[in-house]
Amino acid sequence: MKKYLSIVLFFFAITAGAQNTFTKTLKLMGSRFDVTVVAKDSTEGNKNIDLAVAEISRIENLISSWNPESQTSEININAGQNPVKVSPELYGLIERSISLSKLTDGAFDISYASMDKIWVFDGSMTQMPSDTSIQASVAKVGFQNIILNPKNSSVFLKKKGMKIGFGGIGKGYAADKAKVLLMEKGVTAGIINASGDMNTWGKQPNGEPWKVAITNPLDKHKVFALLPILQGAVVTSGDYEKFVNLNGKRYAHIIDPRTGLPSTGIVSVTVFAPKAELADALATSVFVMGKEVGLNRVNQMPHIECIIIDDKGNIFTSKNIEIEKL
């Protein structure tokens, strides 16, 4: 559903006192993950990284719509037929996803997985799809048709052929859960980077806060801002690699689940939030809502900030954010 811009971490010092940083890069949930922890030695560091990896794998098995054995797949298979009883964890994630759909007027919607893929962003597309095919592509999308029953913790998709997927929130959720687990195990600081869904806690071994550099979406070889991040998450959603120009207009690969049309006018959205799950969902939503509506919505939410860059290179920020431009 979206493409993440790369976010470059700056490690200003590797060691200080008895603490070091240890990082492992691996493929999880179909994407690149970088797990970094602060520890006294490699044995402790690797042990804690393995804990994080196991937790992320557990979540993948729970929410993946590609795994036919997952509870999510069972919900999709039974669409239009039967409600499916799910674990409290999955039920809670779906419940929060629906709340985010209401908050964003449907710009975020886990039933986006029902969309027909009529847009192609590999350079082969030369003309607009017909209005009929665009409307038909979202006929089964609609969070209002995800029916939750708290009495028996069941989920029912009203329309046959309807599907849910967690592409817009799942990696952020996994990063949050891995962070919580490591904090419970006494890991004082670290970063879970889930393909751009960054979640941090603590500080670097030298006492400095973790800092992230936001890639310039108009020149991906440069960064335009460096920001400290403490006990929070940051997610950047961008389209500088996947878009199509049709009839003189630039269309991003991020599709509005309400209309079936690609978003226009924005090339990058970075969201800062206490949790990666929320930052993940909002980054996509602001892209779809547009800069005026997106900024207005973010400005009404406590502890949430965002940076928007439009297709002219103009930068817009929420009211409480300060950018250290490079």
XYZ file of C-alpha atoms in Angstrom:
326
model
C 0.000 0.000 0.000
C 2.891 2.326 0.543
C 6.600 2.716 0.069
C 8.813 3.887 2.826
C 11.609 6.322 2.332
C 14.906 5.279 3.757
C 15.723 6.798 7.107
C 19.372 6.963 8.001
C 20.406 6.524 11.579
C 23.342 8.454 12.898
C 25.399 6.676 15.517
C 27.647 9.389 16.854
C 29.565 7.096 19.124
C 29.697 3.334 19.357
C 30.981 2.901 22.839
C 30.972 4.732 26.127
C 31.836 3.070 29.367
C 30.815 -0.556 29.323
C 27.953 -0.167 26.868
C 27.992 -0.869 23.145
C 25.505 -0.958 20.311
C 24.828 -4.223 18.477
C 22.804 -4.447 15.268
C 21.437 -7.303 13.203
C 19.808 -6.851 9.789
C 17.456 -9.527 8.498
C 14.301 -10.095 6.476
C 11.080 -10.360 8.467
C 7.459 -9.843 7.420
C 8.725 -9.710 3.838
C 10.762 -6.579 4.561
C 14.135 -5.477 5.887
C 14.385 -5.124 9.644
C 17.333 -3.634 11.568
C 17.324 -4.447 15.263
C 19.762 -2.419 17.389
C 20.243 -2.818 21.132
C 22.589 -1.332 23.700
C 24.319 -4.042 25.742
C 27.521 -4.723 27.664
C 28.836 -7.356 25.222
C 27.952 -9.285 22.061
C 26.555 -12.262 23.974
C 24.006 -10.125 25.758
C 23.339 -8.066 22.639
C 22.720 -11.053 20.381
C 20.509 -12.741 22.960
C 18.279 -9.681 23.159
C 18.182 -9.258 19.399
C 17.041 -12.883 19.089
C 14.209 -12.152 21.518
C 13.060 -9.266 19.332
C 13.243 -11.387 16.190
C 11.173 -14.147 17.803
C 8.524 -11.624 18.837
C 8.308 -10.103 15.354
C 8.008 -13.588 13.816
C 5.205 -14.430 16.259
C 3.274 -11.349 15.174
C 3.849 -12.127 11.504
C 2.301 -15.557 12.013
C -0.697 -13.893 13.657
C -1.472 -11.113 11.190
C -0.069 -12.222 7.836
C -2.708 -12.543 5.131
C -0.155 -14.481 3.050
C 0.070 -17.275 5.596
C -2.952 -19.559 4.994
C -2.687 -20.777 8.598
C -3.004 -17.311 10.188
C -6.126 -16.041 11.926
C -6.216 -13.157 9.465
C -6.440 -15.595 6.547
C -9.242 -17.449 8.323
C -11.197 -14.182 8.622
C -10.722 -13.497 4.907
C -11.669 -17.025 3.828
C -14.916 -16.753 5.799
C -15.891 -13.324 4.422
C -19.609 -13.101 3.750
C -20.173 -16.462 5.443
C -19.171 -16.810 9.086
C -17.682 -14.758 11.910
C -14.310 -16.014 13.126
C -13.245 -16.047 16.752
C -9.753 -14.570 17.118
C -7.201 -13.949 19.848
C -7.621 -10.855 22.047
C -4.408 -9.482 20.529
C -5.671 -9.633 16.937
C -9.110 -8.439 17.975
C -7.537 -5.402 19.661
C -5.426 -4.592 16.598
C -8.482 -4.737 14.321
C -10.497 -2.659 16.776
C -7.801 0.041 16.848
C -7.550 -0.078 13.057
C -11.260 0.651 12.755
C -10.872 3.565 15.169
C -8.107 4.945 12.937
C -10.403 4.570 9.926
C -13.014 6.682 11.688
C -10.387 9.233 12.736
C -9.136 9.591 9.152
C -12.554 9.423 7.463
C -11.576 6.146 5.812
C -8.203 7.304 4.439
C -6.774 4.446 6.507
C -8.659 1.193 6.049
C -7.397 -2.360 6.588
C -10.030 -3.614 4.120
C -7.876 -1.980 1.399
C -6.698 -5.568 0.815
C -9.963 -6.070 -1.120
C -8.915 -3.591 -3.818
C -8.424 -4.802 -7.363
C -4.945 -3.817 -8.504
C -5.720 -1.835 -11.643
C -2.851 0.646 -11.242
C 0.637 -0.385 -12.315
C 3.713 1.545 -11.218
C 6.491 -0.324 -12.993
C 6.646 2.107 -15.920
C 4.360 0.080 -18.235
C 1.147 2.039 -17.601
C 0.323 4.526 -20.401
C -3.339 5.461 -19.862
C -5.851 5.971 -17.093
C -8.120 3.079 -16.109
C -11.780 3.657 -16.953
C -14.075 5.233 -14.361
C -16.031 1.980 -14.252
C -12.982 -0.117 -13.446
C -11.821 2.393 -10.804
C -15.187 2.273 -9.052
C -15.330 -1.512 -9.298
C -11.834 -1.821 -7.810
C -13.004 -0.557 -4.407
C -16.480 -2.131 -4.378
C -15.571 -4.454 -1.504
C -13.534 -1.936 0.493
C -15.151 -0.416 3.560
C -14.217 -0.598 7.240
C -17.937 -0.197 8.078
C -18.373 -3.792 6.891
C -15.909 -5.196 9.432
C -18.194 -6.404 12.211
C -16.706 -6.983 15.668
C -18.429 -8.903 18.427
C -16.721 -8.236 21.789
C -18.822 -10.915 23.544
C -17.066 -13.758 21.766
C -14.069 -11.865 20.306
C -15.150 -12.576 16.737
C -14.612 -10.744 13.448
C -16.955 -10.914 10.475
C -16.488 -9.393 7.023
C -19.972 -8.716 5.649
C -19.187 -8.987 1.933
C -18.084 -12.167 0.233
C -14.650 -11.657 -1.302
C -13.813 -8.917 1.186
C -10.325 -9.035 2.767
C -8.342 -7.311 5.454
C -4.585 -6.806 5.541
C -2.159 -5.047 7.850
C 0.249 -3.610 5.304
C -0.355 -0.109 6.638
C 0.064 -0.861 10.322
C 1.521 -4.347 10.863
C 5.236 -3.580 10.803
C 4.731 -0.641 13.132
C 2.802 -2.867 15.515
C 5.557 -5.487 15.391
C 8.179 -2.826 16.140
C 6.141 -1.641 19.122
C 5.767 -5.156 20.520
C 9.466 -5.967 20.103
C 10.394 -2.725 21.865
C 8.056 -3.431 24.798
C 9.432 -6.951 25.180
C 13.047 -5.767 25.244
C 12.243 -3.021 27.740
C 10.594 -5.619 29.981
C 13.801 -7.693 29.731
C 15.822 -4.741 30.971
C 17.339 -3.555 27.699
C 18.030 0.112 28.395
C 18.089 1.433 24.837
C 17.684 0.435 21.226
C 16.011 0.905 17.892
C 13.673 -1.331 15.942
C 13.735 -0.249 12.291
C 10.977 -2.048 10.436
C 11.657 -0.943 6.852
C 11.392 2.684 7.869
C 9.029 2.253 10.808
C 11.457 3.453 13.462
C 10.837 2.861 17.137
C 13.401 3.941 19.731
C 13.879 3.975 23.463
C 16.664 5.156 25.751
C 19.771 6.911 24.461
C 22.982 6.087 22.669
C 25.844 4.800 24.863
C 27.414 8.282 24.862
C 24.267 9.775 26.373
C 23.181 11.481 23.170
C 19.616 10.974 21.889
C 19.111 8.833 18.831
C 18.805 10.996 15.742
C 17.188 10.319 12.398
C 17.949 11.980 9.107
C 14.976 12.370 6.776
C 15.757 11.673 3.135
C 15.069 14.455 0.658
C 12.318 12.934 -1.528
C 13.368 15.107 -4.475
C 16.961 13.819 -4.257
C 17.155 10.528 -2.428
C 20.936 10.786 -2.171
C 20.575 13.727 0.205
C 18.901 14.317 3.538
C 17.114 17.537 4.361
C 16.666 17.363 8.112
C 18.166 15.804 11.206
C 15.902 15.257 14.189
C 16.398 13.804 17.674
C 13.955 11.124 18.740
C 13.336 10.048 22.313
C 11.097 7.186 23.430
C 9.050 7.383 20.292
C 8.500 6.343 16.736
C 8.921 7.951 13.356
C 7.634 6.683 10.022
C 8.168 8.215 6.593
C 5.921 7.333 3.687
C 7.089 8.449 0.263
C 6.593 7.822 -3.400
C 9.761 8.952 -5.119
C 10.394 5.518 -6.599
C 6.863 4.386 -7.439
C 4.632 6.770 -9.350
C 3.199 7.254 -12.830
C 2.689 10.352 -15.004
C -0.589 10.305 -16.975
C -2.095 13.191 -18.929
C 0.486 15.552 -17.441
C -0.323 14.620 -13.851
C 1.799 12.718 -11.347
C 0.065 9.878 -9.449
C 1.642 8.206 -6.414
C 1.381 4.490 -5.781
C -0.552 5.176 -2.568
C -4.218 4.573 -3.409
C -7.141 6.214 -1.641
C -9.193 3.199 -0.472
C -12.388 5.271 -0.693
C -12.082 6.209 -4.357
C -9.582 3.845 -5.954
C -7.583 6.849 -7.154
C -3.877 7.360 -6.423
C -2.922 10.264 -4.171
C -1.537 13.410 -5.772
C 0.350 16.522 -4.681
C 2.504 15.015 -1.913
C 5.806 13.165 -2.253
C 6.691 12.535 1.386
C 5.017 12.391 4.803
C 6.929 11.841 8.037
C 4.952 11.245 11.230
C 6.275 11.268 14.801
C 4.159 9.478 17.407
C 4.566 7.663 20.731
C 4.027 4.322 18.963
C 5.086 3.039 15.548
C 1.657 1.487 15.010
C 0.029 4.917 15.064
C 2.832 6.628 13.127
C 2.642 3.890 10.489
C -1.097 4.299 9.969
C -1.033 8.090 9.990
C 1.834 8.398 7.489
C -0.283 6.689 4.845
C -3.457 8.493 5.896
C -1.969 11.990 5.692
C -0.653 11.140 2.231
C -4.183 10.241 1.157
C -5.954 13.089 2.983
C -3.673 15.780 1.513
C -1.657 18.453 3.266
C -4.456 20.753 4.449
C -6.711 18.054 5.885
C -3.754 15.962 7.054
C -2.093 18.821 8.959
C -5.390 19.877 10.471
C -6.047 16.344 11.697
C -2.516 15.934 13.130
C -2.666 19.308 14.882
C -5.723 18.109 16.803
C -3.929 15.014 18.115
C -1.739 15.222 21.230
C 1.898 14.074 20.961
C 1.677 13.642 17.182
C 3.731 15.698 14.717
C 4.342 15.496 10.994
C 6.392 16.883 8.113
C 4.882 17.005 4.634
C 6.757 17.695 1.406
C 4.685 18.432 -1.673
C 5.566 17.723 -5.294
C 6.957 21.263 -5.661
C 9.460 20.671 -2.864
C 7.600 22.847 -0.354
C 7.824 21.741 3.279
C 4.869 21.912 5.671
C 4.999 20.992 9.354
C 2.548 20.508 12.183
C 2.472 23.316 14.704
C 4.892 21.968 17.339
C 7.760 20.647 15.254
C 11.160 22.262 14.665
C 13.383 21.054 11.846
C 17.179 21.137 12.036
C 17.832 21.565 8.318
C 21.121 20.261 6.902
